[in-house]
PDB file of C-alpha atoms in Angstrom:
ATOM      1  CA  UNK E   1     128.863 107.759  53.231  1.00  0.00           C
ATOM      2  CA  UNK E   2     127.122 110.299  50.981  1.00  0.00           C
ATOM      3  CA  UNK E   3     124.869 107.562  49.611  1.00  0.00           C
ATOM      4  CA  UNK E   4     123.812 106.551  53.127  1.00  0.00           C
ATOM      5  CA  UNK E   5     123.120 110.201  53.984  1.00  0.00           C
ATOM      6  CA  UNK E   6     120.907 110.618  50.898  1.00  0.00           C
ATOM      7  CA  UNK E   7     118.980 107.435  51.804  1.00  0.00           C
ATOM      8  CA  UNK E   8     118.386 108.826  55.286  1.00  0.00           C
ATOM      9  CA  UNK E   9     117.140 112.112  53.811  1.00  0.00           C
ATOM     10  CA  UNK E  10     114.745 110.270  51.468  1.00  0.00           C
ATOM     11  CA  UNK E  11     113.401 108.175  54.346  1.00  0.00           C
ATOM     12  CA  UNK E  12     112.953 111.270  56.484  1.00  0.00           C
ATOM     13  CA  UNK E  13     111.089 113.078  53.648  1.00  0.00           C
ATOM     14  CA  UNK E  14     108.808 110.071  53.164  1.00  0.00           C
ATOM     15  CA  UNK E  15     108.049 109.994  56.901  1.00  0.00           C
ATOM     16  CA  UNK E  16     107.289 113.710  56.928  1.00  0.00           C
ATOM     17  CA  UNK E  17     104.980 113.460  53.915  1.00  0.00           C
ATOM     18  CA  UNK E  18     103.205 110.443  55.453  1.00  0.00           C
ATOM     19  CA  UNK E  19     102.675 112.320  58.731  1.00  0.00           C
ATOM     20  CA  UNK E  20     101.423 115.473  57.033  1.00  0.00           C
ATOM     21  CA  UNK E  21      99.031 113.712  54.639  1.00  0.00           C
ATOM     22  CA  UNK E  22      95.409 113.643  55.799  1.00  0.00           C
ATOM     23  CA  UNK E  23      94.059 110.400  57.175  1.00  0.00           C
ATOM     24  CA  UNK E  24      91.992 108.296  54.823  1.00  0.00           C
ATOM     25  CA  UNK E  25      88.270 107.981  55.514  1.00  0.00           C
ATOM     26  CA  UNK E  26      87.054 104.905  57.370  1.00  0.00           C
ATOM     27  CA  UNK E  27      85.181 103.366  54.428  1.00  0.00           C
ATOM     28  CA  UNK E  28      88.036 103.673  51.916  1.00  0.00           C
ATOM     29  CA  UNK E  29      90.162 100.612  51.095  1.00  0.00           C
ATOM     30  CA  UNK E  30      93.846 100.669  51.841  1.00  0.00           C
ATOM     31  CA  UNK E  31      94.511  99.086  48.456  1.00  0.00           C
ATOM     32  CA  UNK E  32      93.369 102.278  46.699  1.00  0.00           C
ATOM     33  CA  UNK E  33      96.369 104.169  48.053  1.00  0.00           C
ATOM     34  CA  UNK E  34      99.998 103.190  47.655  1.00  0.00           C
ATOM     35  CA  UNK E  35     101.698 102.627  50.972  1.00  0.00           C
ATOM     36  CA  UNK E  36     105.379 103.148  51.532  1.00  0.00           C
ATOM     37  CA  UNK E  37     107.395 101.345  54.170  1.00  0.00           C
ATOM     38  CA  UNK E  38     110.908 102.315  55.056  1.00  0.00           C
ATOM     39  CA  UNK E  39     113.525 100.640  57.146  1.00  0.00           C
ATOM     40  CA  UNK E  40     116.479 102.621  58.301  1.00  0.00           C
ATOM     41  CA  UNK E  41     119.670 101.214  59.727  1.00  0.00           C
ATOM     42  CA  UNK E  42     123.207 102.275  60.308  1.00  0.00           C
ATOM     43  CA  UNK E  43     126.038 100.148  58.982  1.00  0.00           C
ATOM     44  CA  UNK E  44     128.666 101.556  61.298  1.00  0.00           C
ATOM     45  CA  UNK E  45     127.971 102.791  64.823  1.00  0.00           C
ATOM     46  CA  UNK E  46     128.730 106.424  65.436  1.00  0.00           C
ATOM     47  CA  UNK E  47     130.991 107.448  68.353  1.00  0.00           C
ATOM     48  CA  UNK E  48     127.902 108.749  70.146  1.00  0.00           C
ATOM     49  CA  UNK E  49     126.252 105.298  69.940  1.00  0.00           C
ATOM     50  CA  UNK E  50     129.322 103.591  71.350  1.00  0.00           C
ATOM     51  CA  UNK E  51     129.482 106.077  74.233  1.00  0.00           C
ATOM     52  CA  UNK E  52     125.860 105.355  75.116  1.00  0.00           C
ATOM     53  CA  UNK E  53     126.659 101.620  75.363  1.00  0.00           C
ATOM     54  CA  UNK E  54     129.314 102.180  77.995  1.00  0.00           C
ATOM     55  CA  UNK E  55     128.049 101.384  81.442  1.00  0.00           C
ATOM     56  CA  UNK E  56     129.461 102.159  84.813  1.00  0.00           C
ATOM     57  CA  UNK E  57     130.827  99.011  86.347  1.00  0.00           C
ATOM     58  CA  UNK E  58     130.564  98.800  90.091  1.00  0.00           C
ATOM     59  CA  UNK E  59     132.663  96.443  92.134  1.00  0.00           C
ATOM     60  CA  UNK E  60     130.931  93.637  93.977  1.00  0.00           C
ATOM     61  CA  UNK E  61     130.289  94.259  97.640  1.00  0.00           C
ATOM     62  CA  UNK E  62     129.869  90.590  98.508  1.00  0.00           C
ATOM     63  CA  UNK E  63     127.316  91.745 101.055  1.00  0.00           C
ATOM     64  CA  UNK E  64     124.561  89.149 101.261  1.00  0.00           C
ATOM     65  CA  UNK E  65     122.751  90.520 104.274  1.00  0.00           C
ATOM     66  CA  UNK E  66     121.773  93.933 105.577  1.00  0.00           C
ATOM     67  CA  UNK E  67     124.168  95.859 107.782  1.00  0.00           C
ATOM     68  CA  UNK E  68     121.178  97.533 109.403  1.00  0.00           C
ATOM     69  CA  UNK E  69     117.855  95.717 109.709  1.00  0.00           C
ATOM     70  CA  UNK E  70     114.576  97.330 108.753  1.00  0.00           C
ATOM     71  CA  UNK E  71     113.124  99.271 111.734  1.00  0.00           C
ATOM     72  CA  UNK E  72     109.653  97.729 111.997  1.00  0.00           C
ATOM     73  CA  UNK E  73     108.724  99.675 115.162  1.00  0.00           C
ATOM     74  CA  UNK E  74     109.573 103.039 113.564  1.00  0.00           C
ATOM     75  CA  UNK E  75     107.582 102.154 110.433  1.00  0.00           C
ATOM     76  CA  UNK E  76     104.608 101.037 112.557  1.00  0.00           C
ATOM     77  CA  UNK E  77     104.716 104.450 114.233  1.00  0.00           C
ATOM     78  CA  UNK E  78     104.762 106.173 110.806  1.00  0.00           C
ATOM     79  CA  UNK E  79     101.791 104.087 109.637  1.00  0.00           C
ATOM     80  CA  UNK E  80      99.802 104.928 112.747  1.00  0.00           C
ATOM     81  CA  UNK E  81     100.567 108.659 112.492  1.00  0.00           C
ATOM     82  CA  UNK E  82      99.742 108.949 108.782  1.00  0.00           C
ATOM     83  CA  UNK E  83      96.525 106.920 108.902  1.00  0.00           C
ATOM     84  CA  UNK E  84      95.334 108.771 111.990  1.00  0.00           C
ATOM     85  CA  UNK E  85      96.145 112.186 110.529  1.00  0.00           C
ATOM     86  CA  UNK E  86      94.460 111.564 107.190  1.00  0.00           C
ATOM     87  CA  UNK E  87      91.550 109.254 108.033  1.00  0.00           C
ATOM     88  CA  UNK E  88      90.583 109.474 111.732  1.00  0.00           C
ATOM     89  CA  UNK E  89      87.772 111.992 111.148  1.00  0.00           C
ATOM     90  CA  UNK E  90      87.054 111.109 107.511  1.00  0.00           C
ATOM     91  CA  UNK E  91      83.674 109.931 106.252  1.00  0.00           C
ATOM     92  CA  UNK E  92      83.436 107.121 103.709  1.00  0.00           C
ATOM     93  CA  UNK E  93      82.934 108.286 100.143  1.00  0.00           C
ATOM     94  CA  UNK E  94      84.103 106.078  97.252  1.00  0.00           C
ATOM     95  CA  UNK E  95      85.776 108.889  95.278  1.00  0.00           C
ATOM     96  CA  UNK E  96      87.383 110.387  98.375  1.00  0.00           C
ATOM     97  CA  UNK E  97      88.694 106.988  99.475  1.00  0.00           C
ATOM     98  CA  UNK E  98      90.060 106.244  96.002  1.00  0.00           C
ATOM     99  CA  UNK E  99      92.068 109.446  96.070  1.00  0.00           C
ATOM    100  CA  UNK E 100      93.093 109.046  99.698  1.00  0.00           C
ATOM    101  CA  UNK E 101      94.439 105.552  98.997  1.00  0.00           C
ATOM    102  CA  UNK E 102      96.896 107.037  96.509  1.00  0.00           C
ATOM    103  CA  UNK E 103      97.745 110.001  98.716  1.00  0.00           C
ATOM    104  CA  UNK E 104      98.261 108.013 101.910  1.00  0.00           C
ATOM    105  CA  UNK E 105     100.422 105.396 100.194  1.00  0.00           C
ATOM    106  CA  UNK E 106     102.671 108.101  98.675  1.00  0.00           C
ATOM    107  CA  UNK E 107     102.999 109.886 102.038  1.00  0.00           C
ATOM    108  CA  UNK E 108     103.874 106.637 103.799  1.00  0.00           C
ATOM    109  CA  UNK E 109     106.449 105.747 101.156  1.00  0.00           C
ATOM    110  CA  UNK E 110     108.064 109.198 101.394  1.00  0.00           C
ATOM    111  CA  UNK E 111     108.248 109.084 105.200  1.00  0.00           C
ATOM    112  CA  UNK E 112     109.723 105.579 105.245  1.00  0.00           C
ATOM    113  CA  UNK E 113     112.300 106.597 102.626  1.00  0.00           C
ATOM    114  CA  UNK E 114     113.330 109.465 104.931  1.00  0.00           C
ATOM    115  CA  UNK E 115     114.608 106.816 107.366  1.00  0.00           C
ATOM    116  CA  UNK E 116     117.370 106.159 104.785  1.00  0.00           C
ATOM    117  CA  UNK E 117     117.567 102.401 105.198  1.00  0.00           C
ATOM    118  CA  UNK E 118     120.058 101.242 102.535  1.00  0.00           C
ATOM    119  CA  UNK E 119     119.378  98.484 100.001  1.00  0.00           C
ATOM    120  CA  UNK E 120     115.721  97.887 100.845  1.00  0.00           C
ATOM    121  CA  UNK E 121     112.998  97.980  98.216  1.00  0.00           C
ATOM    122  CA  UNK E 122     109.676  99.238  99.568  1.00  0.00           C
ATOM    123  CA  UNK E 123     106.178  98.158  98.598  1.00  0.00           C
ATOM    124  CA  UNK E 124     103.347 100.148 100.162  1.00  0.00           C
ATOM    125  CA  UNK E 125      99.728  98.998  99.951  1.00  0.00           C
ATOM    126  CA  UNK E 126      96.748 100.810 101.421  1.00  0.00           C
ATOM    127  CA  UNK E 127      93.198  99.467 101.572  1.00  0.00           C
ATOM    128  CA  UNK E 128      90.271 101.718 102.483  1.00  0.00           C
ATOM    129  CA  UNK E 129      86.717 100.420 102.641  1.00  0.00           C
ATOM    130  CA  UNK E 130      83.301 101.133 104.065  1.00  0.00           C
ATOM    131  CA  UNK E 131      82.621 100.124 107.667  1.00  0.00           C
ATOM    132  CA  UNK E 132      79.047  98.841 107.584  1.00  0.00           C
ATOM    133  CA  UNK E 133      78.943  95.841 109.891  1.00  0.00           C
ATOM    134  CA  UNK E 134      80.427  93.484 107.308  1.00  0.00           C
ATOM    135  CA  UNK E 135      83.390  91.214 107.642  1.00  0.00           C
ATOM    136  CA  UNK E 136      86.478  91.365 105.452  1.00  0.00           C
ATOM    137  CA  UNK E 137      89.578  89.231 105.254  1.00  0.00           C
ATOM    138  CA  UNK E 138      92.708  90.624 103.587  1.00  0.00           C
ATOM    139  CA  UNK E 139      95.728  88.391 103.183  1.00  0.00           C
ATOM    140  CA  UNK E 140      98.993  88.416 101.305  1.00  0.00           C
ATOM    141  CA  UNK E 141     101.661  85.887 100.443  1.00  0.00           C
ATOM    142  CA  UNK E 142     105.270  86.677  99.725  1.00  0.00           C
ATOM    143  CA  UNK E 143     108.279  84.678  98.693  1.00  0.00           C
ATOM    144  CA  UNK E 144     111.234  86.170 100.489  1.00  0.00           C
ATOM    145  CA  UNK E 145     114.112  85.661 102.886  1.00  0.00           C
ATOM    146  CA  UNK E 146     112.752  85.777 106.459  1.00  0.00           C
ATOM    147  CA  UNK E 147     116.169  86.793 107.804  1.00  0.00           C
ATOM    148  CA  UNK E 148     116.261  90.114 105.949  1.00  0.00           C
ATOM    149  CA  UNK E 149     112.795  90.833 104.510  1.00  0.00           C
ATOM    150  CA  UNK E 150     109.887  91.963 106.640  1.00  0.00           C
ATOM    151  CA  UNK E 151     106.469  93.604 106.710  1.00  0.00           C
ATOM    152  CA  UNK E 152     104.949  96.335 108.825  1.00  0.00           C
ATOM    153  CA  UNK E 153     101.195  96.779 109.119  1.00  0.00           C
ATOM    154  CA  UNK E 154      98.637  99.008 110.816  1.00  0.00           C
ATOM    155  CA  UNK E 155      94.820  99.036 110.716  1.00  0.00           C
ATOM    156  CA  UNK E 156      92.531 101.962 111.554  1.00  0.00           C
ATOM    157  CA  UNK E 157      88.773 102.012 112.008  1.00  0.00           C
ATOM    158  CA  UNK E 158      86.323 104.812 112.553  1.00  0.00           C
ATOM    159  CA  UNK E 159      82.523 104.929 112.395  1.00  0.00           C
ATOM    160  CA  UNK E 160      82.269 104.882 108.586  1.00  0.00           C
ATOM    161  CA  UNK E 161      85.478 103.376 107.181  1.00  0.00           C
ATOM    162  CA  UNK E 162      88.386 101.041 107.787  1.00  0.00           C
ATOM    163  CA  UNK E 163      91.935 101.399 106.508  1.00  0.00           C
ATOM    164  CA  UNK E 164      94.792  98.944 106.378  1.00  0.00           C
ATOM    165  CA  UNK E 165      98.333  99.969 105.415  1.00  0.00           C
ATOM    166  CA  UNK E 166     101.183  97.526 104.756  1.00  0.00           C
ATOM    167  CA  UNK E 167     104.838  98.270 104.075  1.00  0.00           C
ATOM    168  CA  UNK E 168     106.811  95.364 102.662  1.00  0.00           C
ATOM    169  CA  UNK E 169     110.581  95.755 102.920  1.00  0.00           C
ATOM    170  CA  UNK E 170     112.561  93.469 100.635  1.00  0.00           C
ATOM    171  CA  UNK E 171     116.340  93.452 100.879  1.00  0.00           C
ATOM    172  CA  UNK E 172     118.084  94.021  97.548  1.00  0.00           C
ATOM    173  CA  UNK E 173     121.357  92.064  97.355  1.00  0.00           C
TER     174      UNK E 173
END
């Protein structure tokens, strides 16, 4: 035990001296300096290590489907409210839209989580682009169970930009 402790101390001292030594210049060869590698291991696990391996075991629920389906109409209402509040009067600017994409998606995710729908994983995507007479096609493909998984979507347009928000709800068995 004492021998293992002294090996740990030596390894720790070597690490400390390696960290505190100045870095070698770029042009200098590594062969000029002696390098030291250390490997540390523990032969016997400590009680603390064994306690960290213990996991909480939950009993199976045998629930293969949702008890409450995802409220698509309520989420559509949230999407409409958030996009209208944040982007109805906004002008297109690339930096502004980049930041608003992050902000709007976080707000939507927070508001949908407030509905407290159990066992659904949420994926929120927001697209914001310039409205300049062009055409754009945005599509997505998902592999999921159509009985329990669903998507909610809302699009907003004003004179200078368009925005599309999608909320994918995937049931977690």
